[in-house]
Amino acid sequence: MPELPDVETFRRYLGSTALHKTVEAVLALDEDLLEDVDGRTARRILTGVSLDEARRHGKRLFVCIGDRGWLVLHFGMTGELAYYRDGEPPAHTRLLLAVDDGYHLAFTNQRKFGSVSMADDVESYVARHDLGPDALEMEWPEFREALEGRRGAVKSTLMDQSILAGVGNVYADETCFQAHVRPDTKLRRLDTDRRRSVYRVMRRVLTTAIDRQADPDALPRTWLIGHRHEGDACPRCGGSVARTEVGGRSTYYCPDCQPAE
DNA sequence: ACGGATGTTATTAA
DNA sequence: ATTAATAACATCCG
């Protein structure tokens, strides 16, 4: 689930909940997900901090903790945030912060593909993890240059976090669908106009998804999302959705709306 | 019961 | 040297 629009939704959620609160205690910390620091250090760093600012780069959420740097949350395939007052923590809570209004902020991660880490600043984290520019921060010329010389499939390139950060499997398929490009099309087969079309569609897909809070039920019915099953009716032409693999990932597309090059 | 699953990364291949 | 493809990671769901 958590691709750029989902993480942006988490960022805004954090902004209306725990942001500007003070962490009174770290109630749980799953060290399996911790990177860069050990558990004892992380607890010490986080206790007593105020959550000053929330930023996003690609699929990562950065929370500024004053002069102690940044808390970095990576959601992996199954991460979520939950803010609640009473009761048990949600299932698979990996980090649980008690804040000074009596609420709790839980970071859950069912499949442990996510991570919790600390960074001195956003830029150093981004560099250390070899992340490209955020997909929504890229202007067309930067996007065009980033794709220059690429030979792989258009979908694989969109998903390559070192080229641009934020697009995952689902939104890569959605972008290809709305751009009428088959996901396995080699980039060298796309001229500048087609690349610009992919760029514009990608932006529209991501911003629209953010507007709908990345809620699959709130996304337009004309989108491929919600029809990610072989044989589903294409929401555009009524044809049959096909499944294949591109770069080892499940890929859905409409053979009629996305003709082979 | 087994195959898949929206993530990244290390390794291998080209 | 770059770039691309593959396997592996942990766990749950259908």
mmCIF file of C-alpha atoms (C1' of nucleotides) in Angstrom:
data_model
loop_
_atom_site.group_PDB
_atom_site.id
_atom_site.type_symbol
_atom_site.label_atom_id
_atom_site.label_comp_id
_atom_site.label_asym_id
_atom_site.label_seq_id
_atom_site.Cartn_x
_atom_site.Cartn_y
_atom_site.Cartn_z
ATOM 1 C CA MET A 1 0.000 0.000 0.000
ATOM 2 C CA PRO A 2 2.339 2.736 1.069
ATOM 3 C CA GLU A 3 3.548 4.512 -2.025
ATOM 4 C CA LEU A 4 3.958 8.265 -2.350
ATOM 5 C CA PRO A 5 0.253 9.192 -2.016
ATOM 6 C CA ASP A 6 -0.208 6.924 0.990
ATOM 7 C CA VAL A 7 2.835 8.312 2.765
ATOM 8 C CA GLU A 8 1.743 11.869 1.989
ATOM 9 C CA THR A 9 -1.593 10.985 3.557
ATOM 10 C CA PHE A 10 0.230 9.692 6.634
ATOM 11 C CA ARG A 11 2.221 12.913 6.757
ATOM 12 C CA ARG A 12 -0.957 14.986 6.802
ATOM 13 C CA TYR A 13 -2.498 12.651 9.327
ATOM 14 C CA LEU A 14 0.503 13.162 11.570
ATOM 15 C CA GLY A 15 0.137 16.906 11.037
ATOM 16 C CA SER A 16 -3.377 16.880 12.467
ATOM 17 C CA THR A 17 -2.601 14.518 15.323
ATOM 18 C CA ALA A 18 0.746 14.077 17.046
ATOM 19 C CA LEU A 19 2.615 16.948 15.455
ATOM 20 C CA HIS A 20 3.713 19.668 17.903
ATOM 21 C CA LYS A 21 3.169 17.300 20.796
ATOM 22 C CA THR A 22 5.887 16.134 23.156
ATOM 23 C CA VAL A 23 6.870 12.498 23.473
ATOM 24 C CA GLU A 24 6.572 11.489 27.092
ATOM 25 C CA ALA A 25 7.564 7.870 26.668
ATOM 26 C CA VAL A 26 8.539 5.258 24.134
ATOM 27 C CA LEU A 27 6.205 2.417 25.035
ATOM 28 C CA ALA A 28 7.313 -0.072 22.404
ATOM 29 C CA LEU A 29 10.155 -0.362 19.975
ATOM 30 C CA ASP A 30 10.710 -3.398 17.793
ATOM 31 C CA GLU A 31 14.443 -3.518 17.280
ATOM 32 C CA ASP A 32 14.043 -5.776 14.247
ATOM 33 C CA LEU A 33 12.982 -2.705 12.280
ATOM 34 C CA LEU A 34 15.559 -0.372 13.698
ATOM 35 C CA GLU A 35 18.406 0.721 11.473
ATOM 36 C CA ASP A 36 21.342 3.053 12.089
ATOM 37 C CA VAL A 37 20.866 3.043 15.884
ATOM 38 C CA ASP A 38 20.440 0.510 18.654
ATOM 39 C CA GLY A 39 17.281 0.336 20.708
ATOM 40 C CA ARG A 40 18.692 1.874 23.854
ATOM 41 C CA THR A 41 19.960 4.878 21.962
ATOM 42 C CA ALA A 42 16.731 5.306 20.009
ATOM 43 C CA ARG A 43 14.679 5.289 23.206
ATOM 44 C CA ARG A 44 16.966 7.825 24.793
ATOM 45 C CA ILE A 45 16.842 10.080 21.750
ATOM 46 C CA LEU A 46 13.072 9.951 21.376
ATOM 47 C CA THR A 47 12.065 10.386 24.981
ATOM 48 C CA GLY A 48 11.135 13.972 25.701
ATOM 49 C CA VAL A 49 11.380 15.292 22.156
ATOM 50 C CA SER A 50 8.778 17.463 20.541
ATOM 51 C CA LEU A 51 7.554 16.458 17.107
ATOM 52 C CA ASP A 52 8.209 19.676 15.248
ATOM 53 C CA GLU A 53 7.726 19.070 11.570
ATOM 54 C CA ALA A 54 6.778 16.297 9.163
ATOM 55 C CA ARG A 55 8.316 15.988 5.729
ATOM 56 C CA ARG A 56 8.102 13.368 3.038
ATOM 57 C CA HIS A 57 10.575 12.265 0.432
ATOM 58 C CA GLY A 58 9.384 9.494 -1.843
ATOM 59 C CA LYS A 59 7.904 6.799 0.346
ATOM 60 C CA ARG A 60 9.696 7.941 3.503
ATOM 61 C CA LEU A 61 8.294 10.088 6.288
ATOM 62 C CA PHE A 62 10.688 12.327 8.219
ATOM 63 C CA VAL A 63 9.721 13.779 11.569
ATOM 64 C CA CYS A 64 11.886 16.559 12.926
ATOM 65 C CA ILE A 65 12.715 16.072 16.590
ATOM 66 C CA GLY A 66 14.369 19.389 17.235
ATOM 67 C CA ASP A 67 18.115 19.453 17.672
ATOM 68 C CA ARG A 68 18.185 15.682 17.945
ATOM 69 C CA GLY A 69 17.639 15.359 14.235
ATOM 70 C CA TRP A 70 14.966 13.366 12.464
ATOM 71 C CA LEU A 71 12.965 10.237 13.041
ATOM 72 C CA VAL A 72 12.572 8.398 9.752
ATOM 73 C CA LEU A 73 9.690 6.024 9.107
ATOM 74 C CA HIS A 74 9.663 3.700 6.162
ATOM 75 C CA PHE A 75 6.384 1.833 5.781
ATOM 76 C CA GLY A 76 7.474 -1.064 3.607
ATOM 77 C CA MET A 77 4.552 -2.964 2.165
ATOM 78 C CA THR A 78 2.288 -2.930 5.189
ATOM 79 C CA GLY A 79 3.020 0.082 7.384
ATOM 80 C CA GLU A 80 0.418 2.401 8.899
ATOM 81 C CA LEU A 81 0.063 5.137 11.495
ATOM 82 C CA ALA A 82 -2.600 5.194 14.178
ATOM 83 C CA TYR A 83 -3.335 7.883 16.743
ATOM 84 C CA TYR A 84 -5.541 6.836 19.615
ATOM 85 C CA ARG A 85 -6.216 7.589 23.233
ATOM 86 C CA ASP A 86 -7.367 4.462 24.974
ATOM 87 C CA GLY A 87 -7.159 0.755 24.567
ATOM 88 C CA GLU A 88 -4.667 -1.719 23.268
ATOM 89 C CA PRO A 89 -2.129 -0.794 20.625
ATOM 90 C CA PRO A 90 -3.051 -1.919 17.126
ATOM 91 C CA ALA A 91 -1.785 -5.284 15.930
ATOM 92 C CA HIS A 92 1.841 -5.308 14.745
ATOM 93 C CA THR A 93 2.754 -2.075 16.487
ATOM 94 C CA ARG A 94 6.523 -1.631 16.066
ATOM 95 C CA LEU A 95 6.925 1.806 17.573
ATOM 96 C CA LEU A 96 4.603 3.315 20.124
ATOM 97 C CA LEU A 97 5.022 6.859 21.385
ATOM 98 C CA ALA A 98 3.010 8.287 24.249
ATOM 99 C CA VAL A 99 2.527 12.010 23.786
ATOM 100 C CA ASP A 100 1.579 14.753 26.203
ATOM 101 C CA ASP A 101 -2.135 15.010 25.373
ATOM 102 C CA GLY A 102 -2.750 11.481 26.590
ATOM 103 C CA TYR A 103 -2.794 9.985 23.102
ATOM 104 C CA HIS A 104 -0.535 7.420 21.504
ATOM 105 C CA LEU A 105 1.064 7.337 18.105
ATOM 106 C CA ALA A 106 1.552 3.829 16.770
ATOM 107 C CA PHE A 107 3.653 2.832 13.799
ATOM 108 C CA THR A 108 2.520 -0.597 12.696
ATOM 109 C CA ASN A 109 4.231 -2.933 10.299
ATOM 110 C CA GLN A 110 2.728 -6.315 9.780
ATOM 111 C CA ARG A 111 5.362 -7.804 7.516
ATOM 112 C CA LYS A 112 8.437 -6.112 8.943
ATOM 113 C CA PHE A 113 9.538 -4.768 5.602
ATOM 114 C CA GLY A 114 9.494 -1.271 6.998
ATOM 115 C CA SER A 115 12.070 0.456 9.124
ATOM 116 C CA VAL A 116 12.548 3.028 11.838
ATOM 117 C CA SER A 117 15.693 5.052 11.800
ATOM 118 C CA MET A 118 17.356 8.265 12.841
ATOM 119 C CA ALA A 119 19.089 10.817 10.688
ATOM 120 C CA ASP A 120 20.887 14.074 11.297
ATOM 121 C CA ASP A 121 19.083 15.611 8.365
ATOM 122 C CA VAL A 122 16.851 14.619 5.470
ATOM 123 C CA GLU A 123 19.472 15.193 2.800
ATOM 124 C CA SER A 124 22.035 12.841 4.310
ATOM 125 C CA TYR A 125 19.431 10.093 4.679
ATOM 126 C CA VAL A 126 18.317 10.534 1.074
ATOM 127 C CA ALA A 127 21.923 10.380 -0.113
ATOM 128 C CA ARG A 128 22.794 7.376 2.022
ATOM 129 C CA HIS A 129 19.846 5.424 0.618
ATOM 130 C CA ASP A 130 20.549 6.543 -2.942
ATOM 131 C CA LEU A 131 17.106 8.045 -3.424
ATOM 132 C CA GLY A 132 16.396 10.139 -6.470
ATOM 133 C CA PRO A 133 14.338 13.341 -6.356
ATOM 134 C CA ASP A 134 10.799 13.088 -5.021
ATOM 135 C CA ALA A 135 8.477 12.242 -7.911
ATOM 136 C CA LEU A 136 6.296 15.309 -7.293
ATOM 137 C CA GLU A 137 9.224 17.682 -6.888
ATOM 138 C CA MET A 138 10.555 16.966 -10.359
ATOM 139 C CA GLU A 139 9.958 19.414 -13.151
ATOM 140 C CA TRP A 140 9.677 18.057 -16.661
ATOM 141 C CA PRO A 141 13.292 18.868 -17.693
ATOM 142 C CA GLU A 142 14.670 17.031 -14.678
ATOM 143 C CA PHE A 143 12.415 14.065 -15.372
ATOM 144 C CA ARG A 144 13.469 13.993 -19.001
ATOM 145 C CA GLU A 145 17.139 14.049 -18.078
ATOM 146 C CA ALA A 146 16.700 11.342 -15.478
ATOM 147 C CA LEU A 147 15.270 9.030 -18.142
ATOM 148 C CA GLU A 148 17.992 9.830 -20.639
ATOM 149 C CA GLY A 149 19.928 6.755 -21.683
ATOM 150 C CA ARG A 150 17.681 4.318 -19.815
ATOM 151 C CA ARG A 151 17.058 1.088 -21.623
ATOM 152 C CA GLY A 152 14.742 -0.773 -19.291
ATOM 153 C CA ALA A 153 10.961 -1.046 -19.199
ATOM 154 C CA VAL A 154 9.108 2.198 -18.574
ATOM 155 C CA LYS A 155 7.436 0.728 -15.505
ATOM 156 C CA SER A 156 10.722 -0.479 -13.992
ATOM 157 C CA THR A 157 12.215 2.950 -14.517
ATOM 158 C CA LEU A 158 9.292 4.704 -12.829
ATOM 159 C CA MET A 159 9.693 2.335 -9.883
ATOM 160 C CA ASP A 160 13.463 2.765 -9.585
ATOM 161 C CA GLN A 161 13.817 4.781 -6.382
ATOM 162 C CA SER A 162 17.286 5.957 -7.322
ATOM 163 C CA ILE A 163 15.876 7.648 -10.430
ATOM 164 C CA LEU A 164 12.779 9.140 -8.850
ATOM 165 C CA ALA A 165 11.412 8.406 -5.408
ATOM 166 C CA GLY A 166 7.823 7.576 -4.564
ATOM 167 C CA VAL A 167 6.248 5.528 -7.336
ATOM 168 C CA GLY A 168 5.603 1.872 -6.502
ATOM 169 C CA ASN A 169 4.000 -1.047 -8.232
ATOM 170 C CA VAL A 170 0.387 0.087 -8.144
ATOM 171 C CA TYR A 171 0.884 3.710 -9.171
ATOM 172 C CA ALA A 172 3.395 2.712 -11.849
ATOM 173 C CA ASP A 173 0.729 0.500 -13.410
ATOM 174 C CA GLU A 174 -1.843 3.254 -13.040
ATOM 175 C CA THR A 175 0.440 5.762 -14.741
ATOM 176 C CA CYS A 176 1.105 3.420 -17.643
ATOM 177 C CA PHE A 177 -2.609 2.679 -17.976
ATOM 178 C CA GLN A 178 -3.630 6.312 -18.126
ATOM 179 C CA ALA A 179 -0.744 7.165 -20.445
ATOM 180 C CA HIS A 180 -1.821 4.331 -22.780
ATOM 181 C CA VAL A 181 1.632 2.790 -22.578
ATOM 182 C CA ARG A 182 2.287 -0.878 -21.994
ATOM 183 C CA PRO A 183 4.324 -1.237 -18.781
ATOM 184 C CA ASP A 184 6.958 -3.422 -20.411
ATOM 185 C CA THR A 185 7.631 -0.928 -23.201
ATOM 186 C CA LYS A 186 11.331 -0.246 -23.419
ATOM 187 C CA LEU A 187 12.021 3.381 -22.721
ATOM 188 C CA ARG A 188 14.054 3.785 -25.892
ATOM 189 C CA ARG A 189 10.855 3.130 -27.813
ATOM 190 C CA LEU A 190 9.205 6.212 -26.305
ATOM 191 C CA ASP A 191 9.891 9.522 -27.964
ATOM 192 C CA THR A 192 9.971 12.819 -26.119
ATOM 193 C CA ASP A 193 6.258 13.467 -26.543
ATOM 194 C CA ARG A 194 5.336 10.100 -25.070
ATOM 195 C CA ARG A 195 7.729 10.618 -22.183
ATOM 196 C CA ARG A 196 6.198 13.987 -21.481
ATOM 197 C CA SER A 197 2.797 12.355 -21.531
ATOM 198 C CA VAL A 198 3.993 9.770 -18.987
ATOM 199 C CA TYR A 199 5.342 12.590 -16.836
ATOM 200 C CA ARG A 200 2.100 14.560 -16.900
ATOM 201 C CA VAL A 201 -0.030 11.507 -16.257
ATOM 202 C CA MET A 202 2.201 10.461 -13.361
ATOM 203 C CA ARG A 203 1.797 13.865 -11.722
ATOM 204 C CA ARG A 204 -1.938 13.844 -12.180
ATOM 205 C CA VAL A 205 -2.264 10.308 -10.830
ATOM 206 C CA LEU A 206 -0.196 11.078 -7.735
ATOM 207 C CA THR A 207 -1.840 14.404 -6.938
ATOM 208 C CA THR A 208 -5.335 13.056 -7.500
ATOM 209 C CA ALA A 209 -4.591 10.106 -5.242
ATOM 210 C CA ILE A 210 -3.343 12.480 -2.543
ATOM 211 C CA ASP A 211 -6.528 14.550 -2.876
ATOM 212 C CA ARG A 212 -8.524 11.368 -2.250
ATOM 213 C CA GLN A 213 -6.271 10.455 0.667
ATOM 214 C CA ALA A 214 -5.016 7.434 -1.232
ATOM 215 C CA ASP A 215 -8.263 5.676 -0.381
ATOM 216 C CA PRO A 216 -8.871 3.036 -3.069
ATOM 217 C CA ASP A 217 -12.632 3.424 -2.650
ATOM 218 C CA ALA A 218 -12.385 7.171 -3.245
ATOM 219 C CA LEU A 219 -10.303 6.993 -6.409
ATOM 220 C CA PRO A 220 -11.987 7.537 -9.760
ATOM 221 C CA ARG A 221 -13.867 4.566 -11.148
ATOM 222 C CA THR A 222 -12.123 5.110 -14.459
ATOM 223 C CA TRP A 223 -8.792 4.108 -12.944
ATOM 224 C CA LEU A 224 -7.157 0.720 -13.233
ATOM 225 C CA ILE A 225 -6.862 0.506 -9.452
ATOM 226 C CA GLY A 226 -9.639 -1.696 -8.245
ATOM 227 C CA HIS A 227 -9.338 -3.856 -11.344
ATOM 228 C CA ARG A 228 -6.045 -5.494 -10.549
ATOM 229 C CA HIS A 229 -7.163 -9.009 -11.359
ATOM 230 C CA GLU A 230 -6.664 -10.959 -14.516
ATOM 231 C CA GLY A 231 -9.850 -10.921 -16.577
ATOM 232 C CA ASP A 232 -11.392 -7.913 -14.834
ATOM 233 C CA ALA A 233 -13.246 -5.549 -17.129
ATOM 234 C CA CYS A 234 -11.137 -2.600 -18.198
ATOM 235 C CA PRO A 235 -12.798 0.496 -16.692
ATOM 236 C CA ARG A 236 -12.103 2.410 -19.893
ATOM 237 C CA CYS A 237 -13.022 0.071 -22.753
ATOM 238 C CA GLY A 238 -14.644 -2.910 -21.071
ATOM 239 C CA GLY A 239 -12.002 -5.258 -22.428
ATOM 240 C CA SER A 240 -10.178 -7.815 -20.364
ATOM 241 C CA VAL A 241 -7.387 -6.790 -17.984
ATOM 242 C CA ALA A 242 -4.228 -8.855 -18.466
ATOM 243 C CA ARG A 243 -1.578 -9.816 -15.941
ATOM 244 C CA THR A 244 2.103 -10.196 -16.609
ATOM 245 C CA GLU A 245 5.385 -9.648 -14.819
ATOM 246 C CA VAL A 246 7.643 -6.679 -15.339
ATOM 247 C CA GLY A 247 10.841 -6.524 -13.363
ATOM 248 C CA GLY A 248 9.580 -9.415 -11.290
ATOM 249 C CA ARG A 249 6.483 -7.559 -10.111
ATOM 250 C CA SER A 250 2.855 -8.320 -10.818
ATOM 251 C CA THR A 251 1.712 -6.039 -13.572
ATOM 252 C CA TYR A 252 -1.806 -5.341 -14.778
ATOM 253 C CA TYR A 253 -2.719 -3.590 -17.998
ATOM 254 C CA CYS A 254 -5.352 -3.417 -20.704
ATOM 255 C CA PRO A 255 -4.062 -4.857 -23.993
ATOM 256 C CA ASP A 256 -6.586 -2.752 -25.928
ATOM 257 C CA CYS A 257 -6.000 0.615 -24.234
ATOM 258 C CA GLN A 258 -2.240 0.023 -23.954
ATOM 259 C CA PRO A 259 -1.196 -1.336 -27.344
ATOM 260 C CA ALA A 260 2.234 -2.891 -27.805
ATOM 261 C CA GLU A 261 4.689 -0.534 -29.451
ATOM 262 C "C1'" DA B 1 -2.006 -25.730 1.452
ATOM 263 C "C1'" DC B 2 0.329 -23.003 -1.409
ATOM 264 C "C1'" DG B 3 0.993 -18.930 -4.008
ATOM 265 C "C1'" DG B 4 1.199 -14.035 -3.754
ATOM 266 C "C1'" DA B 5 1.569 -9.629 -1.797
ATOM 267 C "C1'" DT B 6 1.679 -2.519 -2.649
ATOM 268 C "C1'" DG B 7 8.704 -2.527 -0.001
ATOM 269 C "C1'" DT B 8 14.163 -2.321 -0.438
ATOM 270 C "C1'" DT B 9 18.626 -4.301 -1.008
ATOM 271 C "C1'" DA B 10 22.417 -7.430 -2.132
ATOM 272 C "C1'" DT B 11 24.016 -10.172 -5.710
ATOM 273 C "C1'" DT B 12 24.524 -11.648 -10.339
ATOM 274 C "C1'" DA B 13 24.246 -10.901 -15.214
ATOM 275 C "C1'" DA B 14 24.573 -8.290 -19.271
ATOM 276 C "C1'" DA C 1 31.666 1.312 -15.427
ATOM 277 C "C1'" DT C 2 26.680 1.322 -15.979
ATOM 278 C "C1'" DT C 3 22.468 -0.637 -16.090
ATOM 279 C "C1'" DA C 4 19.195 -4.401 -15.688
ATOM 280 C "C1'" DA C 5 17.370 -8.635 -13.766
ATOM 281 C "C1'" DT C 6 16.863 -11.869 -9.895
ATOM 282 C "C1'" DA C 7 16.595 -13.586 -5.238
ATOM 283 C "C1'" DA C 8 15.920 -12.768 -0.611
ATOM 284 C "C1'" DC C 9 13.906 -10.770 3.385
ATOM 285 C "C1'" DA C 10 9.008 -11.698 7.341
ATOM 286 C "C1'" DT C 11 4.422 -12.533 7.738
ATOM 287 C "C1'" DC C 12 -0.330 -12.859 6.693
ATOM 288 C "C1'" DC C 13 -4.320 -13.627 3.624
ATOM 289 C "C1'" DG C 14 -7.280 -15.865 0.273
#
